[in-house]
mmCIF file of C-alpha atoms in Angstrom:
data_model
loop_
_atom_site.group_PDB
_atom_site.id
_atom_site.type_symbol
_atom_site.label_atom_id
_atom_site.label_comp_id
_atom_site.label_asym_id
_atom_site.label_seq_id
_atom_site.Cartn_x
_atom_site.Cartn_y
_atom_site.Cartn_z
ATOM 1 C CA MET L 1 -12.110 0.318 -173.440
ATOM 2 C CA SER L 2 -14.535 1.846 -175.916
ATOM 3 C CA THR L 3 -16.655 4.885 -175.282
ATOM 4 C CA GLN L 4 -19.724 6.023 -177.159
ATOM 5 C CA SER L 5 -19.082 8.889 -179.510
ATOM 6 C CA PRO L 6 -21.664 11.380 -180.705
ATOM 7 C CA ALA L 7 -23.087 10.461 -184.100
ATOM 8 C CA GLY L 8 -22.250 13.971 -185.343
ATOM 9 C CA SER L 9 -18.520 13.530 -184.801
ATOM 10 C CA ASP L 10 -18.682 10.131 -186.534
ATOM 11 C CA ARG L 11 -20.332 11.810 -189.537
ATOM 12 C CA ALA L 12 -17.824 14.670 -189.596
ATOM 13 C CA THR L 13 -14.859 12.284 -189.432
ATOM 14 C CA ARG L 14 -16.337 10.065 -192.154
ATOM 15 C CA GLU L 15 -16.924 13.101 -194.404
ATOM 16 C CA VAL L 16 -13.280 14.174 -194.099
ATOM 17 C CA ILE L 17 -12.080 10.619 -194.827
ATOM 18 C CA ASP L 18 -14.390 10.295 -197.849
ATOM 19 C CA THR L 19 -13.249 13.677 -199.171
ATOM 20 C CA TYR L 20 -9.601 12.729 -198.636
ATOM 21 C CA LEU L 21 -10.004 9.455 -200.544
ATOM 22 C CA THR L 22 -11.911 11.186 -203.365
ATOM 23 C CA ARG L 23 -9.174 13.792 -203.747
ATOM 24 C CA LEU L 24 -6.499 11.079 -203.820
ATOM 25 C CA ALA L 25 -8.462 9.162 -206.470
ATOM 26 C CA GLU L 26 -8.732 12.346 -208.547
ATOM 27 C CA ARG L 27 -4.987 12.988 -208.010
ATOM 28 C CA ASP L 28 -5.931 16.321 -206.405
ATOM 29 C CA LEU L 29 -2.986 16.256 -204.020
ATOM 30 C CA ASP L 30 -3.260 19.948 -203.132
ATOM 31 C CA GLY L 31 -6.898 19.403 -202.191
ATOM 32 C CA ALA L 32 -5.990 16.355 -200.104
ATOM 33 C CA VAL L 33 -3.241 18.287 -198.314
ATOM 34 C CA ARG L 34 -5.649 21.129 -197.480
ATOM 35 C CA LEU L 35 -7.649 18.668 -195.349
ATOM 36 C CA PHE L 36 -4.742 18.525 -192.894
ATOM 37 C CA ALA L 37 -4.242 20.971 -190.033
ATOM 38 C CA GLU L 38 -1.181 23.220 -190.176
ATOM 39 C CA SER L 39 0.108 21.367 -187.108
ATOM 40 C CA ALA L 40 -0.786 17.863 -188.329
ATOM 41 C CA GLU L 41 1.438 14.978 -187.335
ATOM 42 C CA TRP L 42 2.225 12.536 -190.187
ATOM 43 C CA VAL L 43 3.775 9.177 -189.278
ATOM 44 C CA ALA L 44 4.891 6.757 -192.014
ATOM 45 C CA PRO L 45 7.417 4.301 -190.542
ATOM 46 C CA GLY L 46 9.918 2.731 -192.886
ATOM 47 C CA SER L 47 13.482 2.306 -193.934
ATOM 48 C CA PRO L 48 15.931 5.224 -194.123
ATOM 49 C CA ASP L 49 16.493 3.989 -197.703
ATOM 50 C CA VAL L 50 12.868 4.864 -198.562
ATOM 51 C CA PRO L 51 12.863 8.661 -198.998
ATOM 52 C CA TRP L 52 9.135 9.224 -198.483
ATOM 53 C CA SER L 53 8.933 7.287 -195.215
ATOM 54 C CA GLY L 54 9.367 8.935 -191.831
ATOM 55 C CA ASN L 55 7.649 11.503 -189.681
ATOM 56 C CA ARG L 56 6.518 14.895 -190.944
ATOM 57 C CA THR L 57 4.647 17.872 -189.589
ATOM 58 C CA GLY L 58 1.997 20.154 -191.023
ATOM 59 C CA ARG L 59 0.682 20.632 -194.534
ATOM 60 C CA THR L 60 4.194 21.215 -195.828
ATOM 61 C CA GLY L 61 5.287 17.820 -194.525
ATOM 62 C CA VAL L 62 2.206 16.066 -195.923
ATOM 63 C CA SER L 63 2.775 17.725 -199.298
ATOM 64 C CA GLU L 64 6.425 16.636 -199.217
ATOM 65 C CA PHE L 65 5.344 13.033 -198.565
ATOM 66 C CA PHE L 66 3.002 12.968 -201.563
ATOM 67 C CA THR L 67 5.480 14.753 -203.841
ATOM 68 C CA MET L 68 8.199 12.220 -203.040
ATOM 69 C CA LEU L 69 5.802 9.283 -203.189
ATOM 70 C CA HIS L 70 4.710 10.193 -206.718
ATOM 71 C CA GLU L 71 8.269 10.931 -207.772
ATOM 72 C CA TYR L 72 9.376 7.411 -206.816
ATOM 73 C CA LEU L 73 6.274 5.261 -207.392
ATOM 74 C CA GLN L 74 3.968 4.542 -210.305
ATOM 75 C CA PRO L 75 0.553 3.746 -208.810
ATOM 76 C CA GLU L 76 -1.147 0.625 -210.137
ATOM 77 C CA GLU L 77 -3.960 -0.135 -207.694
ATOM 78 C CA PHE L 78 -5.289 1.447 -204.493
ATOM 79 C CA THR L 79 -8.238 -0.398 -202.980
ATOM 80 C CA VAL L 80 -10.042 0.580 -199.793
ATOM 81 C CA THR L 81 -11.833 -2.385 -198.232
ATOM 82 C CA HIS L 82 -13.049 -0.907 -194.936
ATOM 83 C CA ILE L 83 -13.465 2.413 -193.180
ATOM 84 C CA VAL L 84 -14.112 2.384 -189.446
ATOM 85 C CA VAL L 85 -15.037 5.551 -187.575
ATOM 86 C CA ASP L 86 -15.381 6.177 -183.848
ATOM 87 C CA GLY L 87 -15.788 9.851 -183.035
ATOM 88 C CA GLU L 88 -12.656 11.755 -184.024
ATOM 89 C CA GLN L 89 -10.824 8.509 -184.873
ATOM 90 C CA GLY L 90 -10.973 6.847 -188.269
ATOM 91 C CA VAL L 91 -9.195 3.871 -189.811
ATOM 92 C CA ILE L 92 -8.876 3.148 -193.519
ATOM 93 C CA LEU L 93 -8.009 -0.446 -194.452
ATOM 94 C CA GLY L 94 -7.046 -1.740 -197.867
ATOM 95 C CA HIS L 95 -4.270 -2.837 -200.165
ATOM 96 C CA LEU L 96 -2.178 -1.246 -202.861
ATOM 97 C CA ARG L 97 0.092 -2.149 -205.723
ATOM 98 C CA ASP L 98 2.705 0.218 -207.163
ATOM 99 C CA THR L 99 5.845 -0.026 -209.243
ATOM 100 C CA VAL L 100 9.055 1.562 -207.984
ATOM 101 C CA LYS L 101 10.226 3.715 -210.889
ATOM 102 C CA ALA L 102 13.964 3.381 -210.192
ATOM 103 C CA THR L 103 14.029 -0.410 -209.844
ATOM 104 C CA GLY L 104 10.957 -1.512 -211.787
ATOM 105 C CA ALA L 105 10.106 -3.669 -208.777
ATOM 106 C CA PRO L 106 6.483 -4.197 -207.809
ATOM 107 C CA LEU L 107 5.302 -3.155 -204.374
ATOM 108 C CA THR L 108 2.228 -4.929 -203.074
ATOM 109 C CA THR L 109 1.131 -4.364 -199.504
ATOM 110 C CA PRO L 110 -1.906 -4.220 -197.280
ATOM 111 C CA PHE L 111 -2.249 -0.904 -195.482
ATOM 112 C CA ALA L 112 -4.052 0.760 -192.628
ATOM 113 C CA ALA L 113 -4.194 4.464 -191.983
ATOM 114 C CA HIS L 114 -5.287 5.782 -188.585
ATOM 115 C CA LEU L 115 -6.559 9.363 -188.743
ATOM 116 C CA THR L 116 -7.601 11.783 -186.043
ATOM 117 C CA VAL L 117 -10.011 14.458 -187.285
ATOM 118 C CA VAL L 118 -10.664 17.548 -185.175
ATOM 119 C CA ASP L 119 -12.839 20.454 -186.325
ATOM 120 C CA GLY L 120 -12.923 19.121 -189.888
ATOM 121 C CA GLN L 121 -9.145 18.755 -190.248
ATOM 122 C CA VAL L 122 -6.812 15.791 -189.995
ATOM 123 C CA THR L 123 -4.547 16.417 -187.016
ATOM 124 C CA ARG L 124 -2.769 13.047 -186.988
ATOM 125 C CA TYR L 125 -2.190 10.427 -189.679
ATOM 126 C CA HIS L 126 -0.381 7.173 -188.954
ATOM 127 C CA LEU L 127 0.272 4.872 -191.910
ATOM 128 C CA PHE L 128 0.829 1.142 -191.415
ATOM 129 C CA GLU L 129 2.084 -1.024 -194.295
ATOM 130 C CA ASP L 130 4.542 -3.822 -195.024
ATOM 131 C CA THR L 131 7.725 -1.810 -194.500
ATOM 132 C CA TYR L 132 9.928 -4.804 -195.314
ATOM 133 C CA ALA L 133 8.283 -5.214 -198.732
ATOM 134 C CA LEU L 134 8.561 -1.457 -199.224
ATOM 135 C CA HIS L 135 12.295 -1.498 -198.414
ATOM 136 C CA ARG L 136 12.946 -4.467 -200.723
ATOM 137 C CA ALA L 137 11.053 -2.915 -203.642
ATOM 138 C CA ALA L 138 12.656 0.525 -203.197
ATOM 139 C CA THR L 139 16.210 -0.763 -202.875
ATOM 140 C CA GLY L 140 16.019 -3.721 -205.265
ATOM 141 C CA GLY L 141 17.004 -5.980 -202.376
#
């Protein structure tokens, strides 16, 4: 069931998402991490063989995710196709292509990220992607 959300919270959520994506595009990872609440919940399901996957908490956990991600992957393409906002909830849809540095294997996957934004900070981030493709590319399997 959907409820109407105030236009102001839609705008605030969209601004945080746009700022987050801009900082990622500029490779300003510290700036992107500062958009997260100290108590933020980060969920990135995946294989135990993929070091950057898993659940994390707070800015430290988000920073750890990005540090590991960039240690293991060479980004090739990151395309956002849609952003949907409903109050404090936002969803980013797109696709990406990376190369796993250790194996040289390509990783191509659609993705969705579900964010909750409260008082101008991301309090929850849930990443959805092709975890099987991610596992295969990361392990060479």
